């Protein structure tokens, strides 16, 4: 059996059992420790009041501690919260709590808005500090990869988020759409997902967790196999042809569209589920009706729905969103072609909280790839 991971926050109950047996502890302690961390979100051993003092001290000595601290917490008028979280090495990541009916929530245009205090909340979490993929419209991509997050750092965003939702609201959905490319950090992400799904821990149903990727084909296959297709998949497609997609998303040179579409067709989707296709509309670049037609053709019979995201402006980046009328026309054209399409709404802009455009304060550099920008 492989040794338990060094990161105590990311240990499964059976791994805790091995560790605690070595420490001479009775078997039931493993469940208790796991329950504190994952069931109750208590990551500081001092606060684990039903454990003997000596065990609490040992847990602290062996490195069990909250891996994240809240460095800043911004709230927008609609209840969206953006959390700036500090890691043990001083780097920061962001995570966003999005109540249904607000900001980046993926509702159809004109969905009903539940009252504050009763809302299901979606949390957007990060998987890396920065990102190596270099997509030209993305703040994380402009920053480059600083480091991978550990499974514990990914998971602790969720235990923290669950505590920080407004009273009465409930954390229901997790989207891996914050900073970073989740499939570039596969092992840590897979472990964090496994932990989130544990019924004796956080207890998320698989349909409540969505992983967004720029399209790393071998890892899409692996995810499908490891989780039997139960992790919802969102694909950042953005451009329906290889030449322009490679300009916007360098990863397309390695994994071009035809291969990506093949991978999506073989993803073991459970019945009645669909793959989400993310399409960030960039003004004058990928926003014509011909693009909508090409997208519809590309998707063909794939069980998919499209999320249109008007690009959020990024500092030092000349690209931006098209006017609303263009977004609407694109949306309508896709429906005419039989493609279910939704627009991600953008309230909460006052704190630039919309998920998927989280900046690395002070760490971005100027855009590297010149694109034609029309007005
Ligand atoms: N790396 C993964 C997940 C994080 S990005 C991925 O690329 O899918 C989450 C989503 O936000 C992606 O669809 C990404 O393309 C989109 N996004 C990034 N920057 C954006 C911006 N400035 N405006 C709108 N969407 C953006
Ligand atoms: Fe990375 Fe996703 Fe941003 Fe591309 S869009 S640079 S893959 S975080």
Tab-separated table of C-alpha atoms in Angstrom, residues 5-365:
chain	number	residue	atom	x	y	z
A	5	UNK	CA	0.057	11.592	1.790
A	6	UNK	CA	2.230	13.945	3.798
A	7	UNK	CA	-0.528	16.559	3.678
A	8	UNK	CA	-2.798	15.649	6.623
A	9	UNK	CA	-5.792	17.650	5.343
A	10	UNK	CA	-5.900	15.390	2.275
A	11	UNK	CA	-5.922	12.020	4.017
A	12	UNK	CA	-8.778	9.574	3.563
A	13	UNK	CA	-10.210	7.899	6.699
A	14	UNK	CA	-8.446	4.633	5.866
A	15	UNK	CA	-5.143	6.496	5.578
A	16	UNK	CA	-5.746	8.150	8.943
A	17	UNK	CA	-6.360	4.681	10.336
A	18	UNK	CA	-2.861	3.598	9.215
A	19	UNK	CA	-1.215	6.708	10.628
A	20	UNK	CA	-3.013	6.553	13.955
A	21	UNK	CA	-2.390	2.833	14.361
A	22	UNK	CA	1.331	3.577	14.082
A	23	UNK	CA	0.910	6.193	16.789
A	24	UNK	CA	-0.715	3.564	19.008
A	25	UNK	CA	-4.183	5.127	18.875
A	26	UNK	CA	-7.434	3.133	18.917
A	27	UNK	CA	-9.153	2.633	15.555
A	28	UNK	CA	-12.125	4.941	16.222
A	29	UNK	CA	-9.839	7.978	16.429
A	30	UNK	CA	-9.336	7.889	12.640
A	31	UNK	CA	-13.024	8.544	12.067
A	32	UNK	CA	-13.022	11.306	14.660
A	33	UNK	CA	-10.076	13.140	13.073
A	34	UNK	CA	-11.546	12.802	9.569
A	35	UNK	CA	-14.911	14.002	10.848
A	36	UNK	CA	-13.388	17.108	12.424
A	37	UNK	CA	-11.545	18.072	9.251
A	38	UNK	CA	-14.082	17.174	6.583
A	39	UNK	CA	-17.418	16.980	8.381
A	40	UNK	CA	-17.014	20.062	10.516
A	41	UNK	CA	-14.291	22.008	8.751
A	42	UNK	CA	-12.120	22.246	11.845
A	43	UNK	CA	-8.502	22.042	10.699
A	44	UNK	CA	-6.799	23.238	13.880
A	45	UNK	CA	-6.053	20.266	16.181
A	46	UNK	CA	-6.344	22.468	19.282
A	47	UNK	CA	-10.068	22.856	18.582
A	48	UNK	CA	-10.694	19.083	18.277
A	49	UNK	CA	-12.129	18.887	21.743
A	50	UNK	CA	-13.006	15.184	21.912
A	51	UNK	CA	-9.401	14.124	21.255
A	52	UNK	CA	-6.892	13.604	24.070
A	53	UNK	CA	-4.496	16.483	24.567
A	54	UNK	CA	-1.433	14.411	23.654
A	55	UNK	CA	-3.002	13.392	20.336
A	56	UNK	CA	-3.894	16.984	19.534
A	57	UNK	CA	-0.292	17.967	20.186
A	58	UNK	CA	0.987	15.145	17.979
A	59	UNK	CA	-1.347	16.155	15.135
A	60	UNK	CA	-0.049	19.710	15.338
A	61	UNK	CA	3.572	18.477	15.426
A	62	UNK	CA	2.963	16.368	12.353
A	63	UNK	CA	1.761	19.398	10.460
A	64	UNK	CA	-2.036	19.419	10.718
A	65	UNK	CA	-3.024	23.090	10.479
A	66	UNK	CA	-5.408	25.166	8.356
A	67	UNK	CA	-3.545	25.677	5.058
A	68	UNK	CA	-5.499	28.810	4.160
A	69	UNK	CA	-6.238	32.074	5.910
A	70	UNK	CA	-8.733	34.650	4.717
A	71	UNK	CA	-6.611	37.651	3.701
A	72	UNK	CA	-9.577	39.652	2.363
A	73	UNK	CA	-13.281	39.161	1.905
A	74	UNK	CA	-15.234	41.332	-0.527
A	75	UNK	CA	-18.959	41.241	-0.857
A	76	UNK	CA	-20.960	42.540	-3.799
A	77	UNK	CA	-24.477	43.930	-3.572
A	78	UNK	CA	-26.038	40.689	-4.814
A	79	UNK	CA	-24.350	38.603	-2.106
A	80	UNK	CA	-21.463	37.270	-4.193
A	81	UNK	CA	-18.365	36.996	-2.034
A	82	UNK	CA	-14.818	37.025	-3.294
A	83	UNK	CA	-12.276	35.514	-0.935
A	84	UNK	CA	-8.585	36.272	-1.151
A	85	UNK	CA	-6.874	33.363	0.573
A	86	UNK	CA	-3.272	33.271	1.775
A	87	UNK	CA	-1.260	30.041	1.490
A	88	UNK	CA	1.463	28.990	3.937
A	89	UNK	CA	4.213	30.278	1.596
A	90	UNK	CA	2.603	33.723	1.427
A	91	UNK	CA	1.166	33.334	-2.073
A	92	UNK	CA	-2.511	34.087	-2.569
A	93	UNK	CA	-5.375	32.499	-4.460
A	94	UNK	CA	-8.996	33.465	-4.909
A	95	UNK	CA	-12.260	31.650	-4.450
A	96	UNK	CA	-15.750	33.009	-5.081
A	97	UNK	CA	-19.074	32.177	-3.423
A	98	UNK	CA	-21.924	32.794	-5.844
A	99	UNK	CA	-25.516	32.568	-4.558
A	100	UNK	CA	-27.979	31.339	-7.174
A	101	UNK	CA	-29.453	34.199	-9.159
A	102	UNK	CA	-26.353	36.363	-8.927
A	103	UNK	CA	-23.103	37.184	-10.686
A	104	UNK	CA	-21.536	34.191	-12.421
A	105	UNK	CA	-24.397	31.810	-11.697
A	106	UNK	CA	-25.080	29.732	-14.760
A	107	UNK	CA	-28.774	30.409	-15.135
A	108	UNK	CA	-30.745	30.875	-18.302
A	109	UNK	CA	-31.462	34.491	-19.136
A	110	UNK	CA	-34.219	35.689	-16.831
A	111	UNK	CA	-34.138	32.869	-14.246
A	112	UNK	CA	-35.954	33.376	-10.928
A	113	UNK	CA	-33.906	34.789	-8.097
A	114	UNK	CA	-34.326	33.165	-4.685
A	115	UNK	CA	-34.387	35.336	-1.567
A	116	UNK	CA	-31.120	35.898	0.313
A	117	UNK	CA	-30.903	33.473	3.225
A	118	UNK	CA	-32.432	30.527	1.335
A	119	UNK	CA	-30.199	30.302	-1.658
A	120	UNK	CA	-28.127	27.429	-2.937
A	121	UNK	CA	-24.576	28.707	-3.337
A	122	UNK	CA	-21.994	27.716	-5.924
A	123	UNK	CA	-18.338	27.988	-4.982
A	124	UNK	CA	-15.659	28.530	-7.567
A	125	UNK	CA	-12.303	27.177	-6.418
A	126	UNK	CA	-8.707	27.462	-7.628
A	127	UNK	CA	-6.368	24.561	-8.391
A	128	UNK	CA	-3.072	26.350	-9.083
A	129	UNK	CA	-1.412	29.667	-8.349
A	130	UNK	CA	-1.465	31.190	-11.845
A	131	UNK	CA	-1.655	28.914	-14.881
A	132	UNK	CA	0.780	27.563	-17.459
A	133	UNK	CA	-1.700	27.441	-20.347
A	134	UNK	CA	-1.279	31.056	-21.426
A	135	UNK	CA	-4.769	31.786	-22.785
A	136	UNK	CA	-4.516	35.390	-23.907
A	137	UNK	CA	-7.806	36.682	-22.441
A	138	UNK	CA	-7.157	35.279	-18.958
A	139	UNK	CA	-5.514	36.957	-15.980
A	140	UNK	CA	-4.223	33.621	-14.625
A	141	UNK	CA	-2.768	32.770	-18.018
A	142	UNK	CA	-1.017	36.136	-18.239
A	143	UNK	CA	0.595	35.481	-14.862
A	144	UNK	CA	2.093	32.108	-15.802
A	145	UNK	CA	2.267	29.175	-13.394
A	146	UNK	CA	3.637	29.982	-9.942
A	147	UNK	CA	2.889	26.600	-8.406
A	148	UNK	CA	0.380	23.772	-8.111
A	149	UNK	CA	-1.947	23.719	-5.113
A	150	UNK	CA	-1.824	20.660	-2.860
A	151	UNK	CA	-4.949	18.527	-2.472
A	152	UNK	CA	-5.322	19.952	1.045
A	153	UNK	CA	-5.191	23.522	-0.249
A	154	UNK	CA	-7.828	22.735	-2.867
A	155	UNK	CA	-10.060	21.012	-0.357
A	156	UNK	CA	-9.676	23.608	2.402
A	157	UNK	CA	-11.247	26.214	0.085
A	158	UNK	CA	-14.435	24.165	0.275
A	159	UNK	CA	-14.487	23.633	4.050
A	160	UNK	CA	-13.910	27.378	4.406
A	161	UNK	CA	-16.534	28.281	1.800
A	162	UNK	CA	-19.123	26.130	3.544
A	163	UNK	CA	-18.557	28.165	6.727
A	164	UNK	CA	-18.648	31.547	5.027
A	165	UNK	CA	-21.957	31.384	3.111
A	166	UNK	CA	-24.651	33.710	4.465
A	167	UNK	CA	-26.808	32.416	7.236
A	168	UNK	CA	-29.539	30.159	5.847
A	169	UNK	CA	-27.814	29.805	2.469
A	170	UNK	CA	-26.255	26.467	1.657
A	171	UNK	CA	-23.135	25.518	-0.261
A	172	UNK	CA	-24.508	23.212	-2.955
A	173	UNK	CA	-22.226	23.220	-5.988
A	174	UNK	CA	-18.508	23.331	-6.579
A	175	UNK	CA	-16.963	24.495	-9.840
A	176	UNK	CA	-13.250	24.104	-10.530
A	177	UNK	CA	-13.140	27.299	-12.564
A	178	UNK	CA	-10.935	29.570	-10.493
A	179	UNK	CA	-7.256	30.112	-11.000
A	180	UNK	CA	-5.383	27.357	-12.769
A	181	UNK	CA	-5.895	24.410	-15.105
A	182	UNK	CA	-7.239	21.590	-12.915
A	183	UNK	CA	-6.139	18.802	-15.247
A	184	UNK	CA	-2.551	20.105	-15.240
A	185	UNK	CA	-2.544	19.302	-11.491
A	186	UNK	CA	-4.349	16.011	-11.938
A	187	UNK	CA	-3.269	13.987	-8.899
A	188	UNK	CA	-3.986	16.691	-6.327
A	189	UNK	CA	-7.291	17.561	-7.995
A	190	UNK	CA	-8.406	13.923	-8.205
A	191	UNK	CA	-7.630	13.415	-4.538
A	192	UNK	CA	-9.535	16.580	-3.575
A	193	UNK	CA	-12.518	15.414	-5.665
A	194	UNK	CA	-12.477	12.005	-4.016
A	195	UNK	CA	-12.506	13.679	-0.613
A	196	UNK	CA	-15.362	16.022	-1.568
A	197	UNK	CA	-17.479	13.051	-2.624
A	198	UNK	CA	-16.994	11.143	0.654
A	199	UNK	CA	-20.379	10.698	2.301
A	200	UNK	CA	-18.651	10.696	5.713
A	201	UNK	CA	-16.919	14.000	4.835
A	202	UNK	CA	-18.124	16.924	2.749
A	203	UNK	CA	-20.626	14.664	1.025
A	204	UNK	CA	-21.047	16.376	-2.352
A	205	UNK	CA	-23.017	14.387	-4.909
A	206	UNK	CA	-21.042	13.960	-8.116
A	207	UNK	CA	-23.563	15.946	-10.150
A	208	UNK	CA	-22.791	18.908	-7.869
A	209	UNK	CA	-19.154	19.172	-8.919
A	210	UNK	CA	-18.021	20.574	-12.276
A	211	UNK	CA	-14.462	20.612	-13.561
A	212	UNK	CA	-13.555	23.116	-16.247
A	213	UNK	CA	-10.619	22.472	-18.557
A	214	UNK	CA	-8.970	24.094	-21.537
A	215	UNK	CA	-8.827	20.608	-23.070
A	216	UNK	CA	-5.973	18.352	-21.869
A	217	UNK	CA	-7.048	15.203	-23.672
A	218	UNK	CA	-5.122	12.446	-21.813
A	219	UNK	CA	-6.337	13.795	-18.483
A	220	UNK	CA	-9.943	14.137	-19.725
A	221	UNK	CA	-9.769	10.425	-20.552
A	222	UNK	CA	-8.256	9.650	-17.164
A	223	UNK	CA	-10.896	11.675	-15.323
A	224	UNK	CA	-13.631	9.848	-17.207
A	225	UNK	CA	-12.100	6.517	-16.278
A	226	UNK	CA	-11.233	7.305	-12.649
A	227	UNK	CA	-14.656	8.788	-11.845
A	228	UNK	CA	-16.739	6.858	-14.398
A	229	UNK	CA	-17.906	10.082	-16.024
A	230	UNK	CA	-19.562	11.343	-12.861
A	231	UNK	CA	-17.585	14.562	-12.595
A	232	UNK	CA	-19.400	17.151	-14.700
A	233	UNK	CA	-17.166	18.365	-17.456
A	234	UNK	CA	-16.962	21.929	-18.755
A	235	UNK	CA	-14.757	22.584	-21.765
A	236	UNK	CA	-13.300	25.983	-22.565
A	237	UNK	CA	-13.835	25.955	-26.293
A	238	UNK	CA	-14.050	29.665	-27.142
A	239	UNK	CA	-13.248	29.434	-30.877
A	240	UNK	CA	-14.687	26.947	-33.391
A	241	UNK	CA	-11.610	26.612	-35.639
A	242	UNK	CA	-8.014	25.548	-35.014
A	243	UNK	CA	-6.179	28.513	-36.510
A	244	UNK	CA	-7.827	31.127	-34.320
A	245	UNK	CA	-8.216	28.845	-31.292
A	246	UNK	CA	-4.450	28.287	-31.278
A	247	UNK	CA	-3.937	32.064	-31.189
A	248	UNK	CA	-6.266	32.485	-28.239
A	249	UNK	CA	-5.406	29.243	-26.454
A	250	UNK	CA	-1.893	27.884	-27.094
A	251	UNK	CA	-2.934	24.444	-25.742
A	252	UNK	CA	-4.875	23.977	-29.007
A	253	UNK	CA	-1.570	23.439	-30.841
A	254	UNK	CA	-1.013	20.296	-28.796
A	255	UNK	CA	-4.641	19.151	-28.630
A	256	UNK	CA	-6.514	20.431	-31.694
A	257	UNK	CA	-10.281	20.605	-31.970
A	258	UNK	CA	-10.941	17.387	-33.905
A	259	UNK	CA	-9.075	15.365	-31.246
A	260	UNK	CA	-10.761	17.270	-28.443
A	261	UNK	CA	-14.226	16.610	-29.889
A	262	UNK	CA	-13.337	12.908	-30.199
A	263	UNK	CA	-12.347	12.883	-26.508
A	264	UNK	CA	-15.665	14.523	-25.545
A	265	UNK	CA	-17.622	11.992	-27.558
A	266	UNK	CA	-15.954	9.110	-25.717
A	267	UNK	CA	-16.315	10.685	-22.228
A	268	UNK	CA	-18.527	8.242	-20.303
A	269	UNK	CA	-21.392	10.687	-19.664
A	270	UNK	CA	-24.149	9.279	-17.455
A	271	UNK	CA	-27.685	9.345	-18.918
A	272	UNK	CA	-29.362	12.756	-19.069
A	273	UNK	CA	-26.137	14.639	-18.387
A	274	UNK	CA	-24.540	17.091	-20.745
A	275	UNK	CA	-21.074	18.484	-21.235
A	276	UNK	CA	-20.883	22.244	-20.750
A	277	UNK	CA	-19.159	24.136	-23.534
A	278	UNK	CA	-17.766	27.459	-22.323
A	279	UNK	CA	-17.525	30.141	-24.946
A	280	UNK	CA	-16.005	33.454	-23.875
A	281	UNK	CA	-17.140	36.108	-26.338
A	282	UNK	CA	-14.275	38.424	-27.273
A	283	UNK	CA	-15.263	41.542	-29.143
A	284	UNK	CA	-14.440	41.401	-32.835
A	285	UNK	CA	-12.715	38.038	-32.512
A	286	UNK	CA	-15.086	35.100	-32.108
A	287	UNK	CA	-18.479	36.793	-31.926
A	288	UNK	CA	-19.964	36.661	-35.441
A	289	UNK	CA	-23.013	34.697	-36.548
A	290	UNK	CA	-20.689	32.671	-38.789
A	291	UNK	CA	-18.818	31.679	-35.610
A	292	UNK	CA	-22.107	30.630	-34.000
A	293	UNK	CA	-22.901	28.516	-37.072
A	294	UNK	CA	-19.430	26.942	-37.010
A	295	UNK	CA	-19.802	26.184	-33.300
A	296	UNK	CA	-23.170	24.505	-33.864
A	297	UNK	CA	-21.650	22.398	-36.662
A	298	UNK	CA	-18.654	21.453	-34.529
A	299	UNK	CA	-20.838	20.303	-31.635
A	300	UNK	CA	-23.036	18.257	-33.955
A	301	UNK	CA	-24.882	15.647	-31.952
A	302	UNK	CA	-22.703	15.916	-28.827
A	303	UNK	CA	-24.837	16.016	-25.663
A	304	UNK	CA	-23.813	19.549	-24.722
A	305	UNK	CA	-25.038	22.939	-23.618
A	306	UNK	CA	-23.230	26.187	-24.305
A	307	UNK	CA	-22.431	28.808	-21.697
A	308	UNK	CA	-21.701	32.165	-23.264
A	309	UNK	CA	-19.448	34.364	-21.139
A	310	UNK	CA	-18.991	37.966	-22.315
A	311	UNK	CA	-15.263	38.485	-21.708
A	312	UNK	CA	-14.464	40.279	-18.505
A	313	UNK	CA	-11.895	43.003	-19.107
A	314	UNK	CA	-8.463	42.257	-17.642
A	315	UNK	CA	-5.975	45.036	-16.774
A	316	UNK	CA	-3.220	45.553	-19.383
A	317	UNK	CA	-5.196	43.470	-21.876
A	318	UNK	CA	-6.640	45.110	-25.000
A	319	UNK	CA	-9.367	42.467	-25.448
A	320	UNK	CA	-12.893	42.957	-24.154
A	321	UNK	CA	-16.548	41.915	-24.421
A	322	UNK	CA	-18.805	42.604	-27.417
A	323	UNK	CA	-21.901	44.802	-26.958
A	324	UNK	CA	-24.931	43.071	-25.407
A	325	UNK	CA	-26.780	43.041	-28.744
A	326	UNK	CA	-24.013	40.873	-30.226
A	327	UNK	CA	-24.194	38.479	-27.259
A	328	UNK	CA	-27.945	38.188	-27.734
A	329	UNK	CA	-27.673	37.600	-31.463
A	330	UNK	CA	-25.058	34.881	-30.912
A	331	UNK	CA	-27.267	33.263	-28.237
A	332	UNK	CA	-30.353	33.361	-30.465
A	333	UNK	CA	-28.495	31.950	-33.463
A	334	UNK	CA	-27.294	28.933	-31.468
A	335	UNK	CA	-30.859	28.218	-30.293
A	336	UNK	CA	-32.040	28.469	-33.909
A	337	UNK	CA	-29.458	25.809	-34.725
A	338	UNK	CA	-30.812	23.587	-31.953
A	339	UNK	CA	-28.057	24.207	-29.386
A	340	UNK	CA	-29.131	24.844	-25.763
A	341	UNK	CA	-27.371	28.053	-24.853
A	342	UNK	CA	-27.200	30.174	-21.712
A	343	UNK	CA	-25.535	33.465	-20.914
A	344	UNK	CA	-23.571	33.747	-17.719
A	345	UNK	CA	-24.770	36.926	-16.119
A	346	UNK	CA	-22.380	39.490	-14.830
A	347	UNK	CA	-23.766	41.209	-11.797
A	348	UNK	CA	-21.185	41.319	-9.023
A	349	UNK	CA	-18.873	43.168	-11.384
A	350	UNK	CA	-18.369	45.766	-8.684
A	351	UNK	CA	-15.922	43.397	-7.061
A	352	UNK	CA	-14.755	41.778	-10.309
A	353	UNK	CA	-15.809	38.517	-8.709
A	354	UNK	CA	-17.094	36.633	-11.703
A	355	UNK	CA	-15.646	33.179	-11.549
A	356	UNK	CA	-13.033	32.316	-14.125
A	357	UNK	CA	-11.366	35.667	-14.284
A	358	UNK	CA	-9.550	35.784	-11.016
A	359	UNK	CA	-6.490	37.983	-11.045
A	360	UNK	CA	-3.156	37.532	-9.385
A	361	UNK	CA	-2.716	40.967	-7.880
A	362	UNK	CA	0.617	42.418	-8.893
A	363	UNK	CA	1.761	39.296	-10.686
A	364	UNK	CA	0.403	39.742	-14.194
A	365	UNK	CA	2.614	40.717	-17.064
